[in-house]
Coordinates of C-alpha atoms in Angstrom, one line a residue:
X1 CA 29.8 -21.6 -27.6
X2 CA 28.8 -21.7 -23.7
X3 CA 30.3 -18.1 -23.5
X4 CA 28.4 -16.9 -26.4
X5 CA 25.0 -18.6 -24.8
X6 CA 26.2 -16.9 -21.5
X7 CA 26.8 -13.2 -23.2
X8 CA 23.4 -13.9 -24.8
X9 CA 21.3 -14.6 -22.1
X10 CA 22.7 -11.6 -20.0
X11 CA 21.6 -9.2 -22.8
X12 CA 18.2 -10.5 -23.0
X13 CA 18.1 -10.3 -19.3
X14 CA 19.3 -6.5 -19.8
X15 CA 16.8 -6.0 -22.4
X16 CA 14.0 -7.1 -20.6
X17 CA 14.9 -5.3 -17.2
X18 CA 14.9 -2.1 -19.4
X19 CA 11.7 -3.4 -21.0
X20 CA 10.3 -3.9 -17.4
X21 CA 11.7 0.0 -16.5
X22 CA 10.0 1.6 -20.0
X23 CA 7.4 4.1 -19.5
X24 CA 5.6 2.3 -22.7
X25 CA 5.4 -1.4 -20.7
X26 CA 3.7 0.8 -17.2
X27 CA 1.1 3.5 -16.8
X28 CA 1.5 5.8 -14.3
X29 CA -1.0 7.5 -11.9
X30 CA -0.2 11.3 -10.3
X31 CA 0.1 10.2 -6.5
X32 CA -1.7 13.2 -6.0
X33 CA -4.6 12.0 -7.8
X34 CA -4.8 9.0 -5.0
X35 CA -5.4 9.5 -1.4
X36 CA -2.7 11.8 0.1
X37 CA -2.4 11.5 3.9
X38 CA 0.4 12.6 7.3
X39 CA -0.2 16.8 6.1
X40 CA -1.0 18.8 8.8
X41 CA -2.4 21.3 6.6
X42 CA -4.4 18.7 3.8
X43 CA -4.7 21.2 0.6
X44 CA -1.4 23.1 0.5
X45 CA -0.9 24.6 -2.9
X46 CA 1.9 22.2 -3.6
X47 CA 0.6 18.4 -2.8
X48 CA 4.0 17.5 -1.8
X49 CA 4.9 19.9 0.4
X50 CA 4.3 20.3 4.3
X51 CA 2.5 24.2 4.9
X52 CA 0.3 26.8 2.7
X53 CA 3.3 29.9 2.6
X54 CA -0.1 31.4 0.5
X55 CA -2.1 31.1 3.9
X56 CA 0.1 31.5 6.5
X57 CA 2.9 34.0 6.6
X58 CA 6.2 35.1 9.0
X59 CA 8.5 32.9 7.9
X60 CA 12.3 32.7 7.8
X61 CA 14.1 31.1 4.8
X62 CA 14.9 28.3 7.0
X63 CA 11.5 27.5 7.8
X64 CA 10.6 27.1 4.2
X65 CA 13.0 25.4 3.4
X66 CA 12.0 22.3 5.7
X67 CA 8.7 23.0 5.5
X68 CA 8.8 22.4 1.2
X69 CA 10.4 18.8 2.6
X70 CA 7.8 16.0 1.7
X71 CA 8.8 14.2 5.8
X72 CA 5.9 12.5 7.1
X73 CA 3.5 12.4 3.5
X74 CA 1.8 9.1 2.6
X75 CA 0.2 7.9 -0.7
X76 CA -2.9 5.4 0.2
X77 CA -3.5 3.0 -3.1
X78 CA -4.7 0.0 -4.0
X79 CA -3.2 -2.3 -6.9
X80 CA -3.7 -5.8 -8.6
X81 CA -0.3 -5.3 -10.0
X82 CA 2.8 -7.7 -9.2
X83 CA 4.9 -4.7 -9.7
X84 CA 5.0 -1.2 -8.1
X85 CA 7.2 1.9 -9.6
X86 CA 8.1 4.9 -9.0
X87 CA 8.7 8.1 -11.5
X88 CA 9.4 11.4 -9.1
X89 CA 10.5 14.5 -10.3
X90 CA 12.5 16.7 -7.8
X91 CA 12.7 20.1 -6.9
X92 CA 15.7 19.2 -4.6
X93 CA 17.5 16.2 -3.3
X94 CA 19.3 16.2 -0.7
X95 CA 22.6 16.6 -1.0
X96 CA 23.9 16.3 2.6
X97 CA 25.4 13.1 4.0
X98 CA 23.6 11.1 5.1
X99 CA 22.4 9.7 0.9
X100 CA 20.1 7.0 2.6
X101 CA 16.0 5.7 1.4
X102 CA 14.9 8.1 4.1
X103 CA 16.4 11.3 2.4
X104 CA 16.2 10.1 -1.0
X105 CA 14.1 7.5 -1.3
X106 CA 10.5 6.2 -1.5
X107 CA 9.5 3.6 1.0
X108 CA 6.3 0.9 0.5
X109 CA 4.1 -0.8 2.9
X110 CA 1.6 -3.3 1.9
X111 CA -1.1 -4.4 4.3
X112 CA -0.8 -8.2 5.1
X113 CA -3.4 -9.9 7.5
X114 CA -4.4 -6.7 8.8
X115 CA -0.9 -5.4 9.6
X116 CA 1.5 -3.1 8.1
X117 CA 4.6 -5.2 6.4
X118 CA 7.9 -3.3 4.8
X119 CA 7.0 -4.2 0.6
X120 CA 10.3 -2.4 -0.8
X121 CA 12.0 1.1 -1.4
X122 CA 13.8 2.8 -4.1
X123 CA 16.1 5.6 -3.8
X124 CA 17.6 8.1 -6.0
X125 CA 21.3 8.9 -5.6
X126 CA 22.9 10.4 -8.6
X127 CA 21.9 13.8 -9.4
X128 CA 19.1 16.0 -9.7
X129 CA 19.5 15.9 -13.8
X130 CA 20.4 12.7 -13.9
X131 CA 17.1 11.2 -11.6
X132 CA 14.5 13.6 -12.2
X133 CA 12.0 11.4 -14.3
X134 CA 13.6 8.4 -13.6
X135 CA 11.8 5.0 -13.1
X136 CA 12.8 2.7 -10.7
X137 CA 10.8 -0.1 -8.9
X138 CA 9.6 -0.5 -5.7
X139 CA 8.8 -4.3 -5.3
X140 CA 8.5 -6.7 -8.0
X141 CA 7.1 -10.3 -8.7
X142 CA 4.2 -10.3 -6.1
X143 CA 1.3 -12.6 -6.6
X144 CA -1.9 -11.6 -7.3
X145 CA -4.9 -9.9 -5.6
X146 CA -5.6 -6.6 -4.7
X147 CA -2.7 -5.3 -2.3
X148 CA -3.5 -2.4 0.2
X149 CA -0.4 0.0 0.1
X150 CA 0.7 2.6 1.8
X151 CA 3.8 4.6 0.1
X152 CA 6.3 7.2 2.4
X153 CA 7.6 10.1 1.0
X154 CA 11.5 11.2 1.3
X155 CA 12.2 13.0 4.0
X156 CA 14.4 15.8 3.4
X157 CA 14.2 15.9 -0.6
X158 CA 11.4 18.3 -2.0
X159 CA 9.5 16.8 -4.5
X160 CA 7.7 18.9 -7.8
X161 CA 5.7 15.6 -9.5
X162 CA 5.5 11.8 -8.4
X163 CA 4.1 9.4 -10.6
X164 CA 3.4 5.7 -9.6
X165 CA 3.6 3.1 -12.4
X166 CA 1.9 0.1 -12.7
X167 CA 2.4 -3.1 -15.6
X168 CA -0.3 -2.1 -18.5
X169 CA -2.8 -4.7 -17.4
X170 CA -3.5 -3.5 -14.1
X171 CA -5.0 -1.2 -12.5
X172 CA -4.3 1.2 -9.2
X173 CA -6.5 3.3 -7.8
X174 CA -7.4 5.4 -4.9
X175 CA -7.0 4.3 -1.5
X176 CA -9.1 4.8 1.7
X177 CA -7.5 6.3 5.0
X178 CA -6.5 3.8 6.7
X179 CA -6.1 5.9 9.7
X180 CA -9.1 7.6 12.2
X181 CA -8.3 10.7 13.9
X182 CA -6.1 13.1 12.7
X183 CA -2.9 14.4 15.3
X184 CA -0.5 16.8 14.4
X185 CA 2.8 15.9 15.9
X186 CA 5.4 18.8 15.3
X187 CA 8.5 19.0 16.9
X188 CA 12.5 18.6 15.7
X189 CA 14.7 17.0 13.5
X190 CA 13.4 14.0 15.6
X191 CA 10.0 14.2 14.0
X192 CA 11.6 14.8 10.9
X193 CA 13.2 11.6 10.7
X194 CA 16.8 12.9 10.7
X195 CA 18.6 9.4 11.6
X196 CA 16.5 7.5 10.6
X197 CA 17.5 4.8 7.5
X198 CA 14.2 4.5 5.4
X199 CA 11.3 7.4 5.1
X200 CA 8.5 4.9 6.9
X201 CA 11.0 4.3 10.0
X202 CA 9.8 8.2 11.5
X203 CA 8.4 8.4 15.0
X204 CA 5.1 9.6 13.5
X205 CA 5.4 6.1 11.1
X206 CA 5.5 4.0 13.8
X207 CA 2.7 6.0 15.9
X208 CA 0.7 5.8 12.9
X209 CA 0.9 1.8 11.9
X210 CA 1.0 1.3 15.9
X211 CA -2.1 3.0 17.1
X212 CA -4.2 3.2 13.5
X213 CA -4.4 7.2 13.6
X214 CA -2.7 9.9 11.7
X215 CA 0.2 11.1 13.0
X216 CA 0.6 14.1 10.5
X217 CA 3.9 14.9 11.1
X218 CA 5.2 18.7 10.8
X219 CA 8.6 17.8 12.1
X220 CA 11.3 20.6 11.0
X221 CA 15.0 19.4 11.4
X222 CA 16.3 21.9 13.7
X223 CA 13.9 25.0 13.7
X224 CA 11.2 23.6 16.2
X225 CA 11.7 26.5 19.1
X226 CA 7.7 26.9 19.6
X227 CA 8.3 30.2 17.5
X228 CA 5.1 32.2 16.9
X229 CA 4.7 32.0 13.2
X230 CA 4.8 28.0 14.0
X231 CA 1.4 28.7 16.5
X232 CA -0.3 30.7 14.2
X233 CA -0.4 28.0 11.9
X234 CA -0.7 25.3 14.0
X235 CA -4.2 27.4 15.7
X236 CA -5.2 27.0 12.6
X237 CA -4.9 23.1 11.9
X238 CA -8.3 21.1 11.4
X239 CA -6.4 17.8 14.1
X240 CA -8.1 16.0 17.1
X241 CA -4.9 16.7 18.9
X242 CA -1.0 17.7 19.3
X243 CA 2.0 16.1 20.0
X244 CA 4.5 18.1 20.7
X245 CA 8.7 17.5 20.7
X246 CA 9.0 21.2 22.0
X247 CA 12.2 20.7 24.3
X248 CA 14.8 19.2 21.7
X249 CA 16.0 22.2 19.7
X250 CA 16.4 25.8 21.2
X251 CA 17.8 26.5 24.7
X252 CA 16.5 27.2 27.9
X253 CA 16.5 31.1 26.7
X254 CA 14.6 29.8 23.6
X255 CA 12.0 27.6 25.9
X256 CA 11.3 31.0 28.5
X257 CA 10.6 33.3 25.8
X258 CA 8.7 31.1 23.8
X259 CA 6.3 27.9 25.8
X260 CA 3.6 30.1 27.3
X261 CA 2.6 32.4 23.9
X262 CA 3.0 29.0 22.1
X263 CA 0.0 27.2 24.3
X264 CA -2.0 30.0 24.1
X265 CA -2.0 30.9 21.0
X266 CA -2.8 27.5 20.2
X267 CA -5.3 27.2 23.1
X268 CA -7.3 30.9 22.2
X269 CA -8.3 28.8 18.5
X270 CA -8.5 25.3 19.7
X271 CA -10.2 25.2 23.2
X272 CA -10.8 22.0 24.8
X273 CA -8.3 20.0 22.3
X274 CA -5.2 18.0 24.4
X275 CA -1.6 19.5 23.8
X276 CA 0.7 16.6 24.5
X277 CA 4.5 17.9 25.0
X278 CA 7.2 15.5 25.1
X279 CA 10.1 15.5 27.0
X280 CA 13.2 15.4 25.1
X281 CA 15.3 12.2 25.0
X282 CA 18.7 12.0 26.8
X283 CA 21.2 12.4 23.4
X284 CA 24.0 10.3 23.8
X285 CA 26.5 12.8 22.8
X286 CA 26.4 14.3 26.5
X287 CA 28.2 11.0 27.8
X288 CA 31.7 12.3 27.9
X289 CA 30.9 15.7 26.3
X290 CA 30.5 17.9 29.7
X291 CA 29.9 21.5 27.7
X292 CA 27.0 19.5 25.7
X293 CA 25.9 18.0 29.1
X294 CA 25.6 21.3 30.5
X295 CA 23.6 22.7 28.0
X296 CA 21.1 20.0 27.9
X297 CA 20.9 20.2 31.3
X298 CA 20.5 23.7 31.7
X299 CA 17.7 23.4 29.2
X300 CA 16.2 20.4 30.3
X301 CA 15.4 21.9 34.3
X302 CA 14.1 25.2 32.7
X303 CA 11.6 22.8 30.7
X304 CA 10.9 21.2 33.8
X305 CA 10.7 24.1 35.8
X306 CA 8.4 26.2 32.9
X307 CA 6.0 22.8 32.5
X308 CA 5.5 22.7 36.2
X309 CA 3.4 26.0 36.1
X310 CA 2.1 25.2 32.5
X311 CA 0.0 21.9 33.9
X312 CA -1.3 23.9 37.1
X313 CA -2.2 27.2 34.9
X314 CA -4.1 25.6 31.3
X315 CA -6.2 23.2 31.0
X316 CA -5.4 20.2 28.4
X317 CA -2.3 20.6 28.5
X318 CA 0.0 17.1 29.5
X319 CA 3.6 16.4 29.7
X320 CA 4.9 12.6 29.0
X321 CA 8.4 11.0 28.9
X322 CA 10.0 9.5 26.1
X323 CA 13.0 7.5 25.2
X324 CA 14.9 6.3 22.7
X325 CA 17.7 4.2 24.0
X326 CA 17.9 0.5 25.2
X327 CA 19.6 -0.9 28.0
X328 CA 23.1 -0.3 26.7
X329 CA 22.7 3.1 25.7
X330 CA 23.7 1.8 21.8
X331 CA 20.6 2.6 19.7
X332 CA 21.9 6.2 18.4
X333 CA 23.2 6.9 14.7
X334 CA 25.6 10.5 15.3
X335 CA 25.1 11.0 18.8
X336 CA 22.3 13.3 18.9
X337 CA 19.6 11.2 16.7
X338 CA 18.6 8.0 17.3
X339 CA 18.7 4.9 14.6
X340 CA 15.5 3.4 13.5
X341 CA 16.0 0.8 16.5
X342 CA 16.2 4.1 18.5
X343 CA 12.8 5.6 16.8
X344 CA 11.2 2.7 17.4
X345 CA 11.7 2.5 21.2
X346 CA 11.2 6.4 21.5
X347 CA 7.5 5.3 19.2
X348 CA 6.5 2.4 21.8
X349 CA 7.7 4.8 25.0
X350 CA 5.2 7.4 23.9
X351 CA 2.2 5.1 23.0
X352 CA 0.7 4.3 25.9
X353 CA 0.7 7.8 27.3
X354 CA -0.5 9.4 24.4
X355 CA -3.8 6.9 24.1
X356 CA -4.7 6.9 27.3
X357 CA -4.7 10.9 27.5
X358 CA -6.5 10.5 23.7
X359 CA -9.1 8.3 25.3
X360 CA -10.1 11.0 27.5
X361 CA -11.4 13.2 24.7
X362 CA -13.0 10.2 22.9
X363 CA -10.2 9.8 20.6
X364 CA -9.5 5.8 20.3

């Protein structure tokens, strides 16, 4: 009899998980329809990707392809609900190791006394068939009240629809920003969030829950060479700034041909507004690696040597370091990127640069 009360209760449980997963016990909201924020370029075609290809033109295949990538994008809501679903349909997921909730996932802040606190994630790891209009749950059995939340978008999956669901008897609606200023911060697979574990763990997430502005992130895995059809966008962008990981990809060929027509062509559209350039972390995979180290190094002192002129010939131009690695040298996931530990520490080393050039223009 106890086995049979045991097998019984288990399929009720099952029942009412699937109940709690049914489109008919949740409505759902387009995320589109609430406040969508961390674009660069606001009204793309496509809500959920990165750059208007109708707009702007000159691109390689590769550049679409991480441009359609939904890195950086936030959904701003607000919900009485105790639970919080998601229902995506995908273009593409990624299918490349790693299959984390960065990649593939959705990741869910909720503002608690004033701060930004991790709520919950889902991810999607099966196949594109197999997920596309699935529901799964982002945080469940909350208590009551209004919450203030703030959803992350996967970072390298490309994303057609997104629904968020919410139990029948509450409500969600729009959000406000909850960001001032808007900064574009473009650069590599760094800014992209390549390394990182969950989709709200991105150098532009922290910036963003750090400092209180938008960090709209236009970070491209491995394309970011300051190539021209990159500044002819960015000329374009309606920001208070730029923050710029220029140096990571490319080589010191790449950063010669390319650093000078990159800051003026921004500069000719966007006079007066701060270009911030970063210089690239020290990867770990140079340790022991001495063809690696002699790239980077290679690349590194043209930087150097190239920045030197750039700060005595434009105006509003700044270079800042940055780094990702503690004490022990221990914070990076494959070598080149850093963990979210790493991200973190790259995040806070930026920070206080970044404002206090910011606060020169007014922007705080």
């Amino acid at each position: 009899m106890n086995r049979i009360v045991i097998y019984l209760m288990l399929f009720l449980g099952a029942v009412s998980l699937s109940a709690q997963n049914s489109d008919s016990s949740l409505h759902f909201t387009e995320a589109s329809d609430l406040t969508v924020l961390g674009k660069v370029f606001p009204d793309t075609p496509k809500p959920y990707e990165r750059m208007d290809f109708e707009r702007f033109g000159g691109w390689e295949k590769s550049n679409v392809n991480l441009l359609e990538m939904s890195s950086g994008i936030m959904v701003s809501f607000k919900t009485d609900a105790p639970e919080i679903y998601v229902k995506p349909v995908f273009k593409e997921l990624w299918k490349y190791y790693p299959l984390n909730y960065a990649n593939r996932g959705f990741d869910l802040y909720i503002k608690k006394d004033g701060k930004w606190v991790w709520a919950g994630c889902a991810g999607y790891w099966k196949t594109l068939e197999k997920e596309n209009g699935r529901v799964r749950p982002l945080v469940r059995h909350m208590d009551s009240g209004v919450k203030e939340c703030l959803l992350y978008l996967p970072t390298y999956s490309k994303i057609a629809s997104l629904e968020i669901g919410v139990p029948q008897a509450y409500s969600i609606e729009k959000g406000t920003n909850p960001f001032r200023h808007r900064i574009c911060i473009h650069g590599s697979s760094f800014m992209h969030g390549t390394g990182a574990s969950r989709a709200g763990q991105t150098v532009p997430a922290f910036l963003s829950r750090a400092t209180g502005f938008e960090f709209c992130s236009l970070g491209v895995g491995g394309d970011c060479k300051m190539q021209p059809q990159y500044a002819n966008a960015l000329k374009e962008a309606d920001v208070d700034a730029y923050v710029i990981d220029a140096f990571s990809n490319g080589s010191d060929k790449t950063v010669e041909a390319n650093l000078f027509n990159f800051i003026e062509t921004i500069q000719s559209a966007k006079p007066g507004v701060p270009i911030i350039f970063m210089r690239t972390i020290r990867m770990e995979n140079r340790n022991f690696n001495t063809r690696r180290d002699d790239e980077d190094t290679r690349k590194i002192a043209k930087a150097e040597e190239l920045m030197a002129q750039v700060l005595k010939k434009y105006k509003d131009v700044y270079l800042i370091d940055s780094n990702a690695a503690d004490l022990n040298h221990d914070t990076t996931s494959d070598g080149t990127h850093p963990s979210d530990w790493g991200y973190h520490i790259w995040a806070e080393s930026v920070k206080g640069p970044i404002l206090k050039i910011l606060k020169k223009y007014g922007i705080k």
